[in-house]
Coordinates of C-alpha atoms (C1' of nucleotides) in Angstrom, one line a residue:
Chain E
X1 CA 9.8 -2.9 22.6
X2 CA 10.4 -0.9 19.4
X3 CA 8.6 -2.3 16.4
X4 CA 11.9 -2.6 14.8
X5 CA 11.8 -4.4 11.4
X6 CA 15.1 -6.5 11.3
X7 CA 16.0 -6.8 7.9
X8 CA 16.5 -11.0 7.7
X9 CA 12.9 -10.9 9.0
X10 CA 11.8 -9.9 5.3
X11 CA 14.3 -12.0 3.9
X12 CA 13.0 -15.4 6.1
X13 CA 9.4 -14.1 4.5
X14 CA 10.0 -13.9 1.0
X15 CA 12.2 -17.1 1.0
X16 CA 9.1 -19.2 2.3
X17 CA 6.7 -16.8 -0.5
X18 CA 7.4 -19.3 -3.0
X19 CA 4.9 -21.8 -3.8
X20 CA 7.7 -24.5 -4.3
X21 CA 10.2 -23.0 -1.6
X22 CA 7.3 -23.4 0.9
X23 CA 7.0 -27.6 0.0
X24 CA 10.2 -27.9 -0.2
X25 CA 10.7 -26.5 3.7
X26 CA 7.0 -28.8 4.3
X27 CA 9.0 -31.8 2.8
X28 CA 12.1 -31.6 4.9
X29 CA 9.8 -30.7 8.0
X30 CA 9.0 -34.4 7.6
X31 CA 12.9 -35.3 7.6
X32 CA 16.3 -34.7 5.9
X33 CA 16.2 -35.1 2.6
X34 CA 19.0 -35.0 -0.3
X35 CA 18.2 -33.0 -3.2
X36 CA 17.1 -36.3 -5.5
X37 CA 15.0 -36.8 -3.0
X38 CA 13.1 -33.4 -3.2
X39 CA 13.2 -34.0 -6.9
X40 CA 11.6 -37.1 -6.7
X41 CA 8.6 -35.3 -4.8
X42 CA 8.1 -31.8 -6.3
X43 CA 7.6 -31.0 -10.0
X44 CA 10.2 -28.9 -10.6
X45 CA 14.0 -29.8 -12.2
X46 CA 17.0 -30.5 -9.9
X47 CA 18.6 -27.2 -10.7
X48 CA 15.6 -25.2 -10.2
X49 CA 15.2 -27.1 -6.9
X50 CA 19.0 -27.0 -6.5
X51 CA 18.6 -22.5 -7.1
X52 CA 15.3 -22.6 -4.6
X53 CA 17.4 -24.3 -1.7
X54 CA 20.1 -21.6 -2.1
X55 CA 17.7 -19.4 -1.6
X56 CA 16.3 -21.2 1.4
X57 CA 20.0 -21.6 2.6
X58 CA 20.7 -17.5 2.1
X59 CA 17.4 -16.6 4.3
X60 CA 19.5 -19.9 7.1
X61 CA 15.8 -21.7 6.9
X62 CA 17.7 -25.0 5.7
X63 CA 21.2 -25.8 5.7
X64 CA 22.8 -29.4 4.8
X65 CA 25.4 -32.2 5.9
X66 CA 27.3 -33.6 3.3
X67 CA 26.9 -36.8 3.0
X68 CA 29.6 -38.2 0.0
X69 CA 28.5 -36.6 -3.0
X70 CA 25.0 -35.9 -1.1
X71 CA 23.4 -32.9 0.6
X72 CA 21.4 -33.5 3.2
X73 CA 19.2 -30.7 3.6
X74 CA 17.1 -30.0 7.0
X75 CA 15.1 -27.4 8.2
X76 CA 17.5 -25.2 10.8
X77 CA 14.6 -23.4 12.6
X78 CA 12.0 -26.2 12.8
X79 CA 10.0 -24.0 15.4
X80 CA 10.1 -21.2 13.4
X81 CA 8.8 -22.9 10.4
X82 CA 6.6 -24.9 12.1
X83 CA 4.8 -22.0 14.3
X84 CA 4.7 -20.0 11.0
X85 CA 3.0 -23.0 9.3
X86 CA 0.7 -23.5 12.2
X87 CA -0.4 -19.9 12.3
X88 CA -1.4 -20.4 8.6
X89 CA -3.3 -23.7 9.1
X90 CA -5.4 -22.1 11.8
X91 CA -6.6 -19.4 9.3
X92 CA -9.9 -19.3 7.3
X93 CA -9.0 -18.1 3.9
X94 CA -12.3 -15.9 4.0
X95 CA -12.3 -15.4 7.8
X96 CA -14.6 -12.8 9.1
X97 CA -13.1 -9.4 9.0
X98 CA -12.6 -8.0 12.6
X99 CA -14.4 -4.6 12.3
X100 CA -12.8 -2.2 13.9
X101 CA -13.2 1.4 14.8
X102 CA -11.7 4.1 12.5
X103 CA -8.7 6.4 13.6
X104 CA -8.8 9.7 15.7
X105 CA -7.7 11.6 12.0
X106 CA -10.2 14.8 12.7
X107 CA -10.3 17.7 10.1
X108 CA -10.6 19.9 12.9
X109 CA -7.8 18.1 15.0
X110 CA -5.0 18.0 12.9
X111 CA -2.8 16.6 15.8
X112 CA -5.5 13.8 16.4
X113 CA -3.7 11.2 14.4
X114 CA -0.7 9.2 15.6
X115 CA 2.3 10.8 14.2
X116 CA 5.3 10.1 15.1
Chain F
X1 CA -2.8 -34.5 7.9
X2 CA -1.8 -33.8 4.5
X3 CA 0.8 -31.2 3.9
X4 CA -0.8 -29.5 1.5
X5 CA -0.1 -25.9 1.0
X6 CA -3.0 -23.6 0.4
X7 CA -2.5 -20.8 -2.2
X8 CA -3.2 -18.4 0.0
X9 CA -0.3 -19.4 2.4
X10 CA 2.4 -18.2 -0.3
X11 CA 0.0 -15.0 -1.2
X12 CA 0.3 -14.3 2.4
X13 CA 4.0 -14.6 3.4
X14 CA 4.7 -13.2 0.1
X15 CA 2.7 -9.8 1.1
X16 CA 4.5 -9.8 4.3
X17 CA 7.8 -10.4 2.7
X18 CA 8.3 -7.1 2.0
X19 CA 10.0 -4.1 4.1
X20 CA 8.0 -1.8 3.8
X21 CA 4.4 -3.9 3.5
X22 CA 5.7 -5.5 7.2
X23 CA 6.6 -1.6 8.6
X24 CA 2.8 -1.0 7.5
X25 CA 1.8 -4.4 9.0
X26 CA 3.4 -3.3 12.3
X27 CA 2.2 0.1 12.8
X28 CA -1.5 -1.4 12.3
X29 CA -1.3 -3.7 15.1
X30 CA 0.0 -0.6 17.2
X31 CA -3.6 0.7 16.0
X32 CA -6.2 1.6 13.4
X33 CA -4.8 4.2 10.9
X34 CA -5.4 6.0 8.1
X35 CA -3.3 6.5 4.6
X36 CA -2.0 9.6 5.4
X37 CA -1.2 8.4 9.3
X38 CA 1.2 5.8 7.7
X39 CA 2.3 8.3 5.1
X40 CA 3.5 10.6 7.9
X41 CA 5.3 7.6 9.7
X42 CA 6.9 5.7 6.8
X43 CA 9.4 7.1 4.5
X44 CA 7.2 6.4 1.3
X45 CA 5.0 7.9 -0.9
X46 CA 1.5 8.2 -0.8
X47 CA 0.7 6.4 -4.0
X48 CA 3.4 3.8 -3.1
X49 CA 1.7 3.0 0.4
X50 CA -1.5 3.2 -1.3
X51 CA -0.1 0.2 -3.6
X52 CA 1.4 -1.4 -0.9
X53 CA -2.2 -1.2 0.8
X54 CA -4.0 -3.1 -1.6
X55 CA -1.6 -6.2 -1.7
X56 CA -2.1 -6.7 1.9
X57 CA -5.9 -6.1 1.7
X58 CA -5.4 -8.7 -1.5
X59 CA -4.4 -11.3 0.9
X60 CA -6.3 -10.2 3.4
X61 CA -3.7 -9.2 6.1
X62 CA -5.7 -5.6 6.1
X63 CA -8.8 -4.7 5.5
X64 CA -10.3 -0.7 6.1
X65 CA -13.6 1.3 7.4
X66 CA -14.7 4.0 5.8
X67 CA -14.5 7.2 7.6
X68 CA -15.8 9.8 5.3
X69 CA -13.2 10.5 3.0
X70 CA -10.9 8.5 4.9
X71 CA -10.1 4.8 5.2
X72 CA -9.4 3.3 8.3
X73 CA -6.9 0.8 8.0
X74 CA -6.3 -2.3 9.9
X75 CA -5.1 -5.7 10.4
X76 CA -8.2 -8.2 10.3
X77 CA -5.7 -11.2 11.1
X78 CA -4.0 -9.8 14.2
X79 CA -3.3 -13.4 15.6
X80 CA -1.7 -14.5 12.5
X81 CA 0.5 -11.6 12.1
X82 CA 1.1 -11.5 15.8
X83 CA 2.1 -14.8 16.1
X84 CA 4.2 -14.5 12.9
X85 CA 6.0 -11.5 14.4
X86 CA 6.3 -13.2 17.7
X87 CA 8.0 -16.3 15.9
X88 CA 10.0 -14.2 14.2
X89 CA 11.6 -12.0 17.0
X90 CA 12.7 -15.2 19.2
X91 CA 14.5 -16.5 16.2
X92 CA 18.5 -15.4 15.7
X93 CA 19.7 -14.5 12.5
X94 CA 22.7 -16.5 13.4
X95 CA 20.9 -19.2 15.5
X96 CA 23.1 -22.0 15.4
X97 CA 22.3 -24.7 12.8
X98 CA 20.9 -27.8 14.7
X99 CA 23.2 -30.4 12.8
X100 CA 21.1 -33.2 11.7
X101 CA 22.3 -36.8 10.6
X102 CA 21.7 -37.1 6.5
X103 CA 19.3 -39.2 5.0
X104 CA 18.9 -42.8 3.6
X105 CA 19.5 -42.4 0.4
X106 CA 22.3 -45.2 -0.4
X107 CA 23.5 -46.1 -3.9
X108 CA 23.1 -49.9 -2.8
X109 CA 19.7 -49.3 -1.9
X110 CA 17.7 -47.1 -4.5
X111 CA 14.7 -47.4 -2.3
X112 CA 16.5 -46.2 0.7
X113 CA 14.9 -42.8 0.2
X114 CA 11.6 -41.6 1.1
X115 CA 9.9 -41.2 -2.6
X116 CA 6.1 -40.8 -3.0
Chain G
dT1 C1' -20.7 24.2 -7.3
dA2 C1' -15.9 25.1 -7.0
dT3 C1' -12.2 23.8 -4.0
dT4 C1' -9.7 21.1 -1.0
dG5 C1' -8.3 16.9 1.4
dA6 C1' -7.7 11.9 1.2
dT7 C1' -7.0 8.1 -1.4
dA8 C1' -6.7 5.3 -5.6
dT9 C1' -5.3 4.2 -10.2
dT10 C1' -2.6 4.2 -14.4
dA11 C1' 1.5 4.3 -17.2
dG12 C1' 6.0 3.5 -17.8
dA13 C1' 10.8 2.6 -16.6
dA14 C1' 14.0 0.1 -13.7
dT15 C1' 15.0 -3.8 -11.3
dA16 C1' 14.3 -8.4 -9.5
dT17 C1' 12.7 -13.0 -9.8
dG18 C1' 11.9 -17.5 -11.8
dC19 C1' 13.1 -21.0 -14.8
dG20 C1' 15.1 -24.0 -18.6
dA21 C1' 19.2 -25.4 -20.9
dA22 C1' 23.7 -26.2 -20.8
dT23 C1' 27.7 -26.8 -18.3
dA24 C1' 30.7 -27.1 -14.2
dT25 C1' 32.0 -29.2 -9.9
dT26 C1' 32.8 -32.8 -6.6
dA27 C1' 32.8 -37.3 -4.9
dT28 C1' 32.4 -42.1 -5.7
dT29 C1' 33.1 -46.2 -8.3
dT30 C1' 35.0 -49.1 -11.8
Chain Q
dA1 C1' 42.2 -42.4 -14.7
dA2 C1' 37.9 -42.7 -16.8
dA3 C1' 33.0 -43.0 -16.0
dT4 C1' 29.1 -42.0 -13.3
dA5 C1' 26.2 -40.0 -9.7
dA6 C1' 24.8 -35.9 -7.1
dT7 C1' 24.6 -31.3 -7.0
dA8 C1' 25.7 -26.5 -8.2
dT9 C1' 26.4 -22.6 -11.3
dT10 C1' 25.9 -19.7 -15.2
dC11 C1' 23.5 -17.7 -19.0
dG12 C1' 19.7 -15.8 -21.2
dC13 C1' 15.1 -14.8 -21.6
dA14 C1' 10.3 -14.2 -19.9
dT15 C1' 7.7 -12.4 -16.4
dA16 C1' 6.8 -10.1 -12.2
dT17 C1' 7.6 -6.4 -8.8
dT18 C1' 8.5 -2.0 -7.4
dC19 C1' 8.6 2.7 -7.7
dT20 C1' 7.8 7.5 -9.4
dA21 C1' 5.0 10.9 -11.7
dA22 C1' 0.9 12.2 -13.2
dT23 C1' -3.9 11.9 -13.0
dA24 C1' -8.4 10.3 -11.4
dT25 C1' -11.9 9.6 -7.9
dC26 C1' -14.6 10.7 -4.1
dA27 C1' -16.1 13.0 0.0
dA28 C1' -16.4 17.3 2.7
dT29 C1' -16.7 21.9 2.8
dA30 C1' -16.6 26.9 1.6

DNA sequence: TATTGATATTAGAATATGCGAATATTATTT
DNA sequence: AAATAATATTCGCATATTCTAATATCAATA
């Protein structure tokens, strides 16, 4: 299994590196929710909310129904999003640092590293 | 459970949102390496991996040993970034959107929606 | 101690991101 | 067809990120 970085992967990450991207996608986790809505519950304008869920929509995190003149927005890839979230709840902030053991990099063995 | 979100959480995703921090992230689960290991592997400079070092250890995603002149470099939250990766490679990029039925947000009922 | 190897830091330019304000769009209602 | 509600888009500016080039630091060795 190559360690193969596929590029959406990045893009998934940085959508949910936003402090008001990632309770926006916490909000909806709970249910679909149209954009006044969201508004109603985060600090931030509609259109700001409005650009952020773009955003969210380009990385396919949320998507929407229409609904009339509403957008129902809803997490796409609950397990994803939830997995990712539970990961994070199950760290420490300051957890212990795993000490580990330093690399095979010898002066005198210049093949001893892992190249490629 | 509240849904709060730590700051931390967005540090975090945010330092993995990156191509070339996650390509560092990856080649440090594979093992313990040193700058100039990932400097041979990646396509980056040494001052730019360097960089890219210290926003992970920032976050604490990496943290080193000192070997001499050398610093050992490795991930101190292997589950997390494990489990991230792992979440990651079962998803699609064009999973199919679960359709989900809109919300209750009804112009004859302004409390309809779920407000705080 | 001068040199070399390994890594970090700084400065500066290019680019990207985030956000408010204003405006546009689309659907519903009167 | 206006008026209104819901949402999106555009513009412009402030700020943040990223990268390169140059330089600094620090440890090991000749």
């Amino acid at each position: 299994m190559p360690a193969v970085i596929e590029n959406y992967w990045v893009t998934i990450l940085k959508a949910l590196g936003h402090p008001t991207r990632l309770q926006i996608v916490i909000e909806l986790l709970k249910g679909t929710k149209c954009v006044t809505d969201i508004h109603d519950i985060l600090p931030a304008s509609q259109a700001n909310i409005s650009q952020h869920l773009t955003v969210l929509r380009n990385a396919r995190i949320v998507d929407f129904a229409q609904d009339g003149s509403q957008r129902c927005y809803y997490v796409c890839r609950p397990e994803l999003v939830e997995g990712v979230l539970e990961l994070l709840r199950n760290e420490q902030p300051e957890s212990k640092a795993k000490k580990v053991q330093c690399c095979l990099r010898k002066p005198e063995n210049a093949d001893g590293h892992q190249a490629v």
